[in-house]
């Protein structure tokens, strides 16, 4: 929401990523404050995972969104 502390939001997103066991540390994840939306502040998260045949990127993304929420 507008008025949210954007630096704190980015830190919390990064914490959620760092705590997830499937996200690779290298290359390092990146959080970007991307835009002012119509009624929201928009952030984008870039991260890498190792696809080993058992890891589903969609599930990792979903896990991260749950953690962030």
GROMACS .gro file of C-alpha atoms in nm:
model
   69
    1UNK     CA    1   0.000   0.000   0.000
    2UNK     CA    2   0.107   0.360  -0.049
    3UNK     CA    3   0.287   0.488   0.259
    4UNK     CA    4   0.446   0.150   0.335
    5UNK     CA    5   0.814   0.166   0.430
    6UNK     CA    6   0.962   0.051   0.098
    7UNK     CA    7   1.310  -0.033   0.229
    8UNK     CA    8   1.155  -0.247   0.503
    9UNK     CA    9   0.931  -0.420   0.249
   10UNK     CA   10   1.238  -0.506   0.038
   11UNK     CA   11   1.419  -0.640   0.347
   12UNK     CA   12   1.123  -0.860   0.442
   13UNK     CA   13   1.098  -0.998   0.088
   14UNK     CA   14   1.471  -1.074   0.092
   15UNK     CA   15   1.438  -1.246   0.431
   16UNK     CA   16   1.164  -1.473   0.292
   17UNK     CA   17   1.391  -1.564   0.000
   18UNK     CA   18   1.698  -1.626   0.216
   19UNK     CA   19   1.501  -1.859   0.446
   20UNK     CA   20   1.371  -2.074   0.160
   21UNK     CA   21   1.585  -2.383   0.113
   22UNK     CA   22   1.538  -2.409  -0.263
   23UNK     CA   23   1.656  -2.059  -0.363
   24UNK     CA   24   2.019  -2.042  -0.471
   25UNK     CA   25   2.253  -1.797  -0.301
   26UNK     CA   26   2.449  -1.751  -0.627
   27UNK     CA   27   2.350  -1.574  -0.838
   28UNK     CA   28   2.224  -1.358  -0.557
   29UNK     CA   29   1.848  -1.285  -0.540
   30UNK     CA   30   1.745  -0.927  -0.616
   31UNK     CA   31   1.443  -0.727  -0.498
   32UNK     CA   32   1.346  -0.425  -0.707
   33UNK     CA   33   1.094  -0.152  -0.619
   34UNK     CA   34   0.955  -0.142  -0.967
   35UNK     CA   35   0.663   0.096  -0.987
   36UNK     CA   36   0.381   0.295  -0.831
   37UNK     CA   37   0.067   0.103  -0.929
   38UNK     CA   38  -0.289   0.235  -0.931
   39UNK     CA   39  -0.340   0.135  -0.568
   40UNK     CA   40  -0.022  -0.048  -0.472
   41UNK     CA   41   0.354  -0.026  -0.460
   42UNK     CA   42   0.494  -0.286  -0.701
   43UNK     CA   43   0.801  -0.492  -0.617
   44UNK     CA   44   0.966  -0.757  -0.832
   45UNK     CA   45   1.178  -1.045  -0.704
   46UNK     CA   46   1.442  -1.217  -0.915
   47UNK     CA   47   1.584  -1.548  -0.793
   48UNK     CA   48   1.731  -1.874  -0.918
   49UNK     CA   49   1.658  -2.232  -0.819
   50UNK     CA   50   1.826  -2.558  -0.911
   51UNK     CA   51   1.584  -2.771  -1.110
   52UNK     CA   52   1.667  -3.126  -1.010
   53UNK     CA   53   1.362  -3.306  -1.141
   54UNK     CA   54   1.194  -3.287  -0.800
   55UNK     CA   55   1.177  -2.909  -0.760
   56UNK     CA   56   0.884  -2.731  -0.921
   57UNK     CA   57   0.955  -2.363  -0.983
   58UNK     CA   58   0.583  -2.282  -0.960
   59UNK     CA   59   0.568  -2.430  -0.610
   60UNK     CA   60   0.880  -2.240  -0.499
   61UNK     CA   61   0.726  -1.916  -0.631
   62UNK     CA   62   0.402  -1.993  -0.448
   63UNK     CA   63   0.592  -2.071  -0.126
   64UNK     CA   64   0.771  -1.737  -0.150
   65UNK     CA   65   0.448  -1.544  -0.204
   66UNK     CA   66   0.296  -1.715   0.104
   67UNK     CA   67   0.603  -1.623   0.309
   68UNK     CA   68   0.596  -1.265   0.188
   69UNK     CA   69   0.226  -1.230   0.263
   0.00000   0.00000   0.00000
